Amino acid sequence: MVAGRGYQAAGAAGPDPERDLLQHRLFRHHQRERRRFWQRGMAQVTSFSGGVQPDNFPSLGFLYSNYGTPYAILDLRRYNRGRLKQDGIDFNAQYQRQTGFGSISLSFGGTYTLHRKSSPSSNGVYTELLDNGVGRFNFTAAAGATVGPVTGRVQLTHSGGYPIMFDATQTSVKAFDTV
């Protein structure tokens, strides 16, 4: 081993100037090509993304300089792509009455969904969500009373049951209430 060189010089008594020069040129060529690829890749990614800042990172340049050249670019937009078409019946009724001790109040409101169709993109293909994982009937009922400066209220929230498709462990979720 030649001192300070880090390579085996088979049969050589000292450093080999030709080999050193070749290694230096190869290293410089590699660095130039890497820089050229980085600049070309960065321009392509910036063009592809329209210059939009990636989520959770300050810039595309930050990604390149800290994590290296990417080998895949995916378009994972999360905003304003999907479509939702929904129709149903919304209802709400409230009642309040003064009493000798203060007042009482009752309320009942909710929604009955007729259709809830979703499309993950703007291709016009919609899926009926009521067939899988979305309840049709939801409501909230409440009763309250006011006595002097104190008001109390109790509320029941009902979530309608719904079917679950493509799950080997269950086929539906039953309706449930929370108080």
mmCIF file of C-alpha atoms in Angstrom:
data_model
loop_
_atom_site.group_PDB
_atom_site.id
_atom_site.type_symbol
_atom_site.label_atom_id
_atom_site.label_comp_id
_atom_site.label_asym_id
_atom_site.label_seq_id
_atom_site.Cartn_x
_atom_site.Cartn_y
_atom_site.Cartn_z
ATOM 1 C CA MET A 1 0.000 0.000 0.000
ATOM 2 C CA VAL A 2 1.426 3.366 -0.991
ATOM 3 C CA ALA A 3 1.245 5.847 1.862
ATOM 4 C CA GLY A 4 -1.505 8.418 1.533
ATOM 5 C CA ARG A 5 -2.948 6.997 -1.713
ATOM 6 C CA GLY A 6 -5.526 4.402 -0.656
ATOM 7 C CA TYR A 7 -4.860 1.954 -3.507
ATOM 8 C CA GLN A 8 -2.573 -0.998 -3.996
ATOM 9 C CA ALA A 9 0.341 -0.287 -6.319
ATOM 10 C CA ALA A 10 1.219 -3.780 -7.505
ATOM 11 C CA GLY A 11 4.940 -3.912 -8.143
ATOM 12 C CA ALA A 12 5.245 -0.105 -8.040
ATOM 13 C CA ALA A 13 7.673 1.534 -5.739
ATOM 14 C CA GLY A 14 5.684 4.793 -5.545
ATOM 15 C CA PRO A 15 2.710 6.734 -6.909
ATOM 16 C CA ASP A 16 1.807 6.354 -10.594
ATOM 17 C CA PRO A 17 1.347 9.843 -12.147
ATOM 18 C CA GLU A 18 -0.530 8.491 -15.199
ATOM 19 C CA ARG A 19 -2.989 6.541 -13.052
ATOM 20 C CA ASP A 20 -3.485 9.556 -10.748
ATOM 21 C CA LEU A 21 -4.184 11.789 -13.730
ATOM 22 C CA LEU A 22 -6.655 9.272 -15.201
ATOM 23 C CA GLN A 23 -8.473 8.888 -11.881
ATOM 24 C CA HIS A 24 -8.642 12.663 -11.479
ATOM 25 C CA ARG A 25 -10.073 13.085 -15.002
ATOM 26 C CA LEU A 26 -12.650 10.318 -14.458
ATOM 27 C CA PHE A 27 -13.697 11.857 -11.150
ATOM 28 C CA ARG A 28 -14.048 15.347 -12.709
ATOM 29 C CA HIS A 29 -15.967 13.883 -15.689
ATOM 30 C CA HIS A 30 -18.329 12.090 -13.297
ATOM 31 C CA GLN A 31 -18.881 15.288 -11.298
ATOM 32 C CA ARG A 32 -19.590 17.310 -14.472
ATOM 33 C CA GLU A 33 -22.041 14.718 -15.794
ATOM 34 C CA ARG A 34 -23.778 14.503 -12.430
ATOM 35 C CA ARG A 35 -24.130 18.311 -12.296
ATOM 36 C CA ARG A 36 -25.359 18.404 -15.905
ATOM 37 C CA PHE A 37 -27.931 15.659 -15.174
ATOM 38 C CA TRP A 38 -29.021 17.456 -11.995
ATOM 39 C CA GLN A 39 -29.581 20.725 -13.893
ATOM 40 C CA ARG A 40 -31.390 19.008 -16.763
ATOM 41 C CA GLY A 41 -33.512 16.938 -14.346
ATOM 42 C CA MET A 42 -34.355 19.940 -12.194
ATOM 43 C CA ALA A 43 -35.513 21.887 -15.269
ATOM 44 C CA GLN A 44 -37.674 18.977 -16.398
ATOM 45 C CA VAL A 45 -39.270 18.550 -12.975
ATOM 46 C CA THR A 46 -39.897 22.287 -12.656
ATOM 47 C CA SER A 47 -41.489 22.295 -16.101
ATOM 48 C CA PHE A 48 -43.606 19.242 -15.269
ATOM 49 C CA SER A 49 -44.836 20.665 -11.966
ATOM 50 C CA GLY A 50 -45.416 24.162 -13.263
ATOM 51 C CA GLY A 51 -43.175 25.410 -10.457
ATOM 52 C CA VAL A 52 -45.651 24.380 -7.748
ATOM 53 C CA GLN A 53 -44.053 23.944 -4.345
ATOM 54 C CA PRO A 54 -44.149 20.305 -3.174
ATOM 55 C CA ASP A 55 -46.073 19.581 0.020
ATOM 56 C CA ASN A 56 -43.971 19.665 3.194
ATOM 57 C CA PHE A 57 -40.851 20.992 1.433
ATOM 58 C CA PRO A 58 -39.758 24.588 0.782
ATOM 59 C CA SER A 59 -38.936 24.021 -2.909
ATOM 60 C CA LEU A 60 -38.032 21.519 -5.610
ATOM 61 C CA GLY A 61 -34.419 22.685 -5.358
ATOM 62 C CA PHE A 62 -34.425 21.737 -1.675
ATOM 63 C CA LEU A 63 -35.428 18.181 -2.614
ATOM 64 C CA TYR A 64 -32.645 17.913 -5.203
ATOM 65 C CA SER A 65 -29.942 19.385 -3.017
ATOM 66 C CA ASN A 66 -30.824 17.370 0.106
ATOM 67 C CA TYR A 67 -32.134 14.081 -1.282
ATOM 68 C CA GLY A 68 -30.456 13.730 -4.684
ATOM 69 C CA THR A 69 -31.904 13.284 -8.140
ATOM 70 C CA PRO A 70 -35.326 11.607 -8.075
ATOM 71 C CA TYR A 71 -35.843 8.472 -10.133
ATOM 72 C CA ALA A 72 -39.620 8.901 -10.411
ATOM 73 C CA ILE A 73 -41.944 11.900 -10.561
ATOM 74 C CA LEU A 74 -45.567 11.203 -9.647
ATOM 75 C CA ASP A 75 -48.498 13.546 -10.080
ATOM 76 C CA LEU A 76 -50.262 13.204 -6.734
ATOM 77 C CA ARG A 77 -52.405 16.303 -6.733
ATOM 78 C CA ARG A 78 -54.883 16.315 -3.898
ATOM 79 C CA TYR A 79 -56.710 19.516 -4.568
ATOM 80 C CA ASN A 80 -59.668 20.316 -6.840
ATOM 81 C CA ARG A 81 -59.563 17.120 -8.861
ATOM 82 C CA GLY A 82 -62.553 15.129 -7.691
ATOM 83 C CA ARG A 83 -66.222 15.748 -8.251
ATOM 84 C CA LEU A 84 -69.167 15.122 -5.926
ATOM 85 C CA LYS A 85 -72.830 15.074 -6.868
ATOM 86 C CA GLN A 86 -75.221 14.844 -3.942
ATOM 87 C CA ASP A 87 -78.923 15.397 -3.470
ATOM 88 C CA GLY A 88 -81.189 14.754 -0.543
ATOM 89 C CA ILE A 89 -83.669 16.212 1.894
ATOM 90 C CA ASP A 90 -82.521 18.429 4.752
ATOM 91 C CA PHE A 91 -84.855 19.224 7.616
ATOM 92 C CA ASN A 92 -84.844 21.188 10.858
ATOM 93 C CA ALA A 93 -87.527 21.946 13.462
ATOM 94 C CA GLN A 94 -87.135 23.933 16.686
ATOM 95 C CA TYR A 95 -89.508 24.676 19.533
ATOM 96 C CA GLN A 96 -89.010 26.979 22.503
ATOM 97 C CA ARG A 97 -91.512 27.794 25.258
ATOM 98 C CA GLN A 98 -91.360 30.073 28.259
ATOM 99 C CA THR A 99 -92.331 28.481 31.576
ATOM 100 C CA GLY A 100 -92.782 29.632 35.157
ATOM 101 C CA PHE A 101 -89.199 28.600 35.996
ATOM 102 C CA GLY A 102 -87.477 29.759 32.759
ATOM 103 C CA SER A 103 -87.823 28.037 29.368
ATOM 104 C CA ILE A 104 -87.595 24.709 27.577
ATOM 105 C CA SER A 105 -86.377 24.018 24.060
ATOM 106 C CA LEU A 106 -86.529 21.118 21.631
ATOM 107 C CA SER A 107 -84.870 20.687 18.267
ATOM 108 C CA PHE A 108 -84.675 18.008 15.601
ATOM 109 C CA GLY A 109 -82.678 18.308 12.385
ATOM 110 C CA GLY A 110 -80.921 16.117 9.908
ATOM 111 C CA THR A 111 -80.552 14.911 6.375
ATOM 112 C CA TYR A 112 -81.763 12.044 4.235
ATOM 113 C CA THR A 113 -79.387 11.511 1.319
ATOM 114 C CA LEU A 114 -80.960 10.338 -1.927
ATOM 115 C CA HIS A 115 -77.788 10.104 -4.026
ATOM 116 C CA ARG A 116 -74.097 10.704 -3.308
ATOM 117 C CA LYS A 117 -71.924 10.095 -6.346
ATOM 118 C CA SER A 118 -68.202 10.741 -6.486
ATOM 119 C CA SER A 119 -65.560 10.828 -9.209
ATOM 120 C CA PRO A 120 -61.869 10.969 -8.275
ATOM 121 C CA SER A 121 -61.048 12.839 -11.488
ATOM 122 C CA SER A 122 -62.788 14.837 -14.168
ATOM 123 C CA ASN A 123 -63.299 11.818 -16.453
ATOM 124 C CA GLY A 124 -67.082 11.676 -15.850
ATOM 125 C CA VAL A 125 -67.090 8.210 -14.237
ATOM 126 C CA TYR A 126 -69.055 8.363 -10.973
ATOM 127 C CA THR A 127 -69.455 5.832 -8.156
ATOM 128 C CA GLU A 128 -72.493 5.756 -5.864
ATOM 129 C CA LEU A 129 -71.027 6.160 -2.372
ATOM 130 C CA LEU A 130 -74.250 5.097 -0.637
ATOM 131 C CA ASP A 131 -73.466 1.554 -1.846
ATOM 132 C CA ASN A 132 -70.271 1.454 0.182
ATOM 133 C CA GLY A 133 -69.332 3.245 3.381
ATOM 134 C CA VAL A 134 -71.715 6.220 3.518
ATOM 135 C CA GLY A 135 -74.910 6.376 5.586
ATOM 136 C CA ARG A 136 -78.172 7.620 4.124
ATOM 137 C CA PHE A 137 -79.985 8.985 7.203
ATOM 138 C CA ASN A 138 -78.412 11.190 9.902
ATOM 139 C CA PHE A 139 -80.045 13.422 12.493
ATOM 140 C CA THR A 140 -79.538 15.315 15.732
ATOM 141 C CA ALA A 141 -82.219 15.688 18.422
ATOM 142 C CA ALA A 142 -81.807 17.946 21.446
ATOM 143 C CA ALA A 143 -83.757 19.033 24.516
ATOM 144 C CA GLY A 144 -82.803 21.820 26.860
ATOM 145 C CA ALA A 145 -84.024 23.958 29.716
ATOM 146 C CA THR A 146 -83.091 27.306 31.225
ATOM 147 C CA VAL A 147 -83.635 27.997 34.915
ATOM 148 C CA GLY A 148 -82.449 31.438 35.996
ATOM 149 C CA PRO A 149 -78.820 31.874 34.868
ATOM 150 C CA VAL A 150 -78.282 28.118 34.199
ATOM 151 C CA THR A 151 -78.947 26.392 30.860
ATOM 152 C CA GLY A 152 -78.731 22.628 30.378
ATOM 153 C CA ARG A 153 -78.990 20.640 27.182
ATOM 154 C CA VAL A 154 -78.862 17.001 26.152
ATOM 155 C CA GLN A 155 -78.260 15.957 22.540
ATOM 156 C CA LEU A 156 -78.562 12.695 20.623
ATOM 157 C CA THR A 157 -76.739 12.263 17.319
ATOM 158 C CA HIS A 158 -77.827 9.403 15.050
ATOM 159 C CA SER A 159 -75.671 8.064 12.214
ATOM 160 C CA GLY A 160 -77.455 5.734 9.833
ATOM 161 C CA GLY A 161 -76.015 2.347 9.022
ATOM 162 C CA TYR A 162 -74.305 1.643 5.738
ATOM 163 C CA PRO A 163 -73.074 -1.279 3.652
ATOM 164 C CA ILE A 164 -69.397 -2.135 3.298
ATOM 165 C CA MET A 165 -68.202 -3.785 0.117
ATOM 166 C CA PHE A 166 -64.922 -5.603 -0.543
ATOM 167 C CA ASP A 167 -64.204 -6.384 3.109
ATOM 168 C CA ALA A 168 -63.871 -10.028 4.105
ATOM 169 C CA THR A 169 -64.556 -9.338 7.798
ATOM 170 C CA GLN A 170 -67.879 -7.469 7.614
ATOM 171 C CA THR A 171 -70.615 -6.494 5.190
ATOM 172 C CA SER A 172 -72.143 -3.500 6.969
ATOM 173 C CA VAL A 173 -72.025 -1.070 9.860
ATOM 174 C CA LYS A 174 -75.229 -0.827 11.882
ATOM 175 C CA ALA A 175 -76.771 2.524 12.725
ATOM 176 C CA PHE A 176 -75.439 4.033 15.934
ATOM 177 C CA ASP A 177 -76.259 6.869 18.324
ATOM 178 C CA THR A 178 -74.107 9.065 20.522
ATOM 179 C CA VAL A 179 -75.339 11.186 23.404
#
